Amino acid sequence: MDKKKEEIISGLYDEFFDTMRLYAEASLHNTALAEEAVQETFCIACIKIDDLLASSNPRGWLILVLRNVILHIQRNKKEFLRSMSAISFREDVGGYEQVAFYDSQPEFWYENLTQDKDYELLRKFVIEGYSLKELADEYGLAMSACKQRIRRVKLRFRAILEKENKKN
């Protein structure tokens, strides 16, 4: 990226970061995830700088990208929670107390998944709302490595879920 484009991105970042963070925080209800969503938005802006510059309203373009990033985060969380619900539900379990216990203990149903070294990473990201930066710091990883590990465990999780769905 040339110097002029860097200055434009930098100017938009300085001017608009706080507004975008507040917008994201209102949707995500998590400051760290909101900051991460804004950072992701500016990463996309850097990659698609020509589209941003071609827009008649660069600030509006950034808000649209941020909205899509937020929707992606929310969709991933809902998908994971829906999958966890599907996994933990079993008709052969007798009694509400047992169902509640098993719902909170996915390792009961899917020991293979929860023994996966990255399961805890995925659980903290999706259910507890940790940001990629927080997880990367906690696990001593680069952000890109952390993101990749979460993606891989999601794929393994989907494979387990599909295998179980074929059994039933």
Short mmCIF file of C-alpha atoms in Angstrom, two decimals:
data_model
loop_
_atom_site.label_atom_id
_atom_site.label_comp_id
_atom_site.label_asym_id
_atom_site.label_seq_id
_atom_site.Cartn_x
_atom_site.Cartn_y
_atom_site.Cartn_z
CA MET A 1 0.00 0.00 0.00
CA ASP A 2 1.39 3.38 -0.91
CA LYS A 3 1.93 6.25 1.52
CA LYS A 4 -1.19 8.18 0.47
CA LYS A 5 -3.46 5.17 1.04
CA GLU A 6 -1.83 4.52 4.42
CA GLU A 7 -2.54 8.12 5.43
CA ILE A 8 -6.20 7.79 4.40
CA ILE A 9 -6.64 4.58 6.41
CA SER A 10 -4.80 6.09 9.36
CA GLY A 11 -6.97 9.21 9.22
CA LEU A 12 -10.18 7.20 9.08
CA TYR A 13 -8.94 5.02 11.93
CA ASP A 14 -8.10 8.02 14.13
CA GLU A 15 -11.35 9.78 13.33
CA PHE A 16 -13.77 6.88 13.41
CA PHE A 17 -12.38 4.16 15.71
CA ASP A 18 -14.24 5.20 18.87
CA THR A 19 -17.57 5.58 17.06
CA MET A 20 -17.16 2.17 15.42
CA ARG A 21 -16.15 0.55 18.72
CA LEU A 22 -19.26 1.93 20.45
CA TYR A 23 -21.42 0.65 17.58
CA ALA A 24 -19.84 -2.81 17.80
CA GLU A 25 -20.04 -2.89 21.58
CA ALA A 26 -23.76 -2.12 21.47
CA SER A 27 -24.24 -5.16 19.25
CA LEU A 28 -21.77 -7.58 20.82
CA HIS A 29 -22.05 -6.52 24.48
CA ASN A 30 -18.35 -7.15 24.91
CA THR A 31 -15.67 -4.47 24.75
CA ALA A 32 -12.84 -6.79 23.71
CA LEU A 33 -14.88 -8.39 20.91
CA ALA A 34 -16.03 -4.95 19.80
CA GLU A 35 -12.43 -3.75 19.50
CA GLU A 36 -11.54 -6.91 17.64
CA ALA A 37 -14.44 -6.38 15.23
CA VAL A 38 -13.25 -2.84 14.50
CA GLN A 39 -9.68 -4.05 14.00
CA GLU A 40 -10.95 -6.72 11.61
CA THR A 41 -12.92 -4.05 9.75
CA PHE A 42 -9.79 -1.97 9.24
CA CYS A 43 -7.85 -5.06 8.12
CA ILE A 44 -10.52 -5.61 5.47
CA ALA A 45 -10.31 -1.92 4.56
CA CYS A 46 -6.55 -2.29 4.03
CA ILE A 47 -7.08 -5.32 1.81
CA LYS A 48 -9.90 -3.66 -0.13
CA ILE A 49 -8.48 -0.15 -0.10
CA ASP A 50 -9.46 0.48 -3.72
CA ASP A 51 -13.11 -0.35 -2.95
CA LEU A 52 -13.00 1.95 0.06
CA LEU A 53 -11.53 4.80 -1.96
CA ALA A 54 -14.02 4.26 -4.79
CA SER A 55 -16.92 4.62 -2.37
CA SER A 56 -18.74 7.93 -2.33
CA ASN A 57 -19.08 7.49 1.46
CA PRO A 58 -15.99 5.83 2.99
CA ARG A 59 -17.38 6.11 6.53
CA GLY A 60 -20.59 4.38 5.46
CA TRP A 61 -18.52 1.72 3.68
CA LEU A 62 -16.63 1.07 6.92
CA ILE A 63 -19.88 0.80 8.90
CA LEU A 64 -21.25 -1.73 6.41
CA VAL A 65 -18.10 -3.81 6.68
CA LEU A 66 -18.22 -3.56 10.49
CA ARG A 67 -21.86 -4.65 10.48
CA ASN A 68 -20.92 -7.71 8.41
CA VAL A 69 -18.02 -8.53 10.74
CA ILE A 70 -20.38 -8.27 13.75
CA LEU A 71 -22.95 -10.50 12.03
CA HIS A 72 -20.23 -13.04 11.31
CA ILE A 73 -19.16 -13.08 14.98
CA GLN A 74 -22.77 -13.44 16.13
CA ARG A 75 -23.51 -16.16 13.57
CA ASN A 76 -20.48 -18.17 14.68
CA LYS A 77 -21.53 -17.93 18.31
CA LYS A 78 -25.12 -18.97 17.55
CA GLU A 79 -23.95 -21.86 15.38
CA PHE A 80 -21.66 -23.16 18.10
CA LEU A 81 -24.32 -22.85 20.80
CA ARG A 82 -26.91 -24.52 18.57
CA SER A 83 -24.49 -27.35 17.86
CA MET A 84 -23.71 -27.77 21.54
CA SER A 85 -27.43 -27.95 22.29
CA ALA A 86 -27.95 -30.57 19.60
CA ILE A 87 -25.07 -32.60 20.92
CA SER A 88 -26.15 -32.58 24.52
CA PHE A 89 -29.82 -33.36 23.91
CA ARG A 90 -30.68 -37.02 24.35
CA GLU A 91 -34.14 -38.53 24.70
CA ASP A 92 -32.86 -41.51 26.66
CA VAL A 93 -31.76 -39.36 29.59
CA GLY A 94 -34.21 -39.61 32.46
CA GLY A 95 -35.07 -36.52 34.46
CA TYR A 96 -34.53 -32.78 34.17
CA GLU A 97 -31.61 -32.72 36.60
CA GLN A 98 -29.68 -35.20 34.48
CA VAL A 99 -30.38 -33.26 31.28
CA ALA A 100 -29.20 -30.05 32.94
CA PHE A 101 -26.01 -31.80 34.09
CA TYR A 102 -25.29 -33.26 30.69
CA ASP A 103 -26.06 -29.97 28.93
CA SER A 104 -23.41 -28.27 31.01
CA GLN A 105 -20.98 -31.16 30.52
CA PRO A 106 -20.47 -31.68 26.77
CA GLU A 107 -17.46 -33.83 27.58
CA PHE A 108 -19.94 -36.44 28.85
CA TRP A 109 -21.32 -36.85 25.33
CA TYR A 110 -18.27 -36.08 23.26
CA GLU A 111 -15.14 -37.01 25.09
CA ASN A 112 -13.16 -36.98 21.83
CA LEU A 113 -13.96 -33.33 21.28
CA THR A 114 -13.26 -32.14 24.79
CA GLN A 115 -9.95 -33.98 24.90
CA ASP A 116 -8.93 -31.99 21.84
CA LYS A 117 -6.28 -29.51 22.96
CA ASP A 118 -8.09 -26.67 21.19
CA TYR A 119 -11.58 -27.36 22.58
CA GLU A 120 -10.97 -25.05 25.56
CA LEU A 121 -9.82 -22.35 23.15
CA LEU A 122 -13.04 -22.69 21.15
CA ARG A 123 -15.23 -22.77 24.27
CA LYS A 124 -13.63 -19.62 25.66
CA PHE A 125 -13.94 -17.83 22.32
CA VAL A 126 -17.54 -18.71 21.55
CA ILE A 127 -19.25 -19.21 24.88
CA GLU A 128 -17.27 -17.04 27.28
CA GLY A 129 -16.69 -14.24 24.75
CA TYR A 130 -12.92 -14.01 24.96
CA SER A 131 -11.40 -12.00 22.13
CA LEU A 132 -8.75 -13.44 19.83
CA LYS A 133 -6.21 -11.10 21.40
CA GLU A 134 -7.04 -12.27 24.93
CA LEU A 135 -6.76 -15.91 23.90
CA ALA A 136 -3.57 -15.35 21.93
CA ASP A 137 -2.01 -13.67 24.96
CA GLU A 138 -3.23 -16.36 27.36
CA TYR A 139 -1.97 -19.24 25.20
CA GLY A 140 1.18 -17.47 24.00
CA LEU A 141 0.14 -17.53 20.33
CA ALA A 142 0.18 -15.09 17.47
CA MET A 143 -3.32 -13.83 16.67
CA SER A 144 -3.25 -15.53 13.27
CA ALA A 145 -2.24 -18.85 14.87
CA CYS A 146 -4.99 -18.53 17.45
CA LYS A 147 -7.56 -17.81 14.74
CA GLN A 148 -6.35 -20.80 12.73
CA ARG A 149 -6.54 -23.15 15.75
CA ILE A 150 -10.12 -22.03 16.42
CA ARG A 151 -11.01 -22.62 12.76
CA ARG A 152 -9.50 -26.11 12.86
CA VAL A 153 -11.28 -27.17 16.04
CA LYS A 154 -14.56 -25.89 14.55
CA LEU A 155 -13.98 -28.15 11.56
CA ARG A 156 -13.24 -31.12 13.84
CA PHE A 157 -16.34 -30.28 15.88
CA ARG A 158 -18.52 -30.20 12.75
CA ALA A 159 -17.10 -33.57 11.66
CA ILE A 160 -18.00 -35.09 15.04
CA LEU A 161 -21.48 -33.59 14.87
CA GLU A 162 -22.06 -34.88 11.32
CA LYS A 163 -20.84 -38.34 12.34
CA GLU A 164 -23.28 -38.37 15.27
CA ASN A 165 -26.14 -37.14 13.11
CA LYS A 166 -25.54 -40.04 10.71
CA LYS A 167 -25.74 -42.48 13.64
CA ASN A 168 -29.12 -41.13 14.73
#
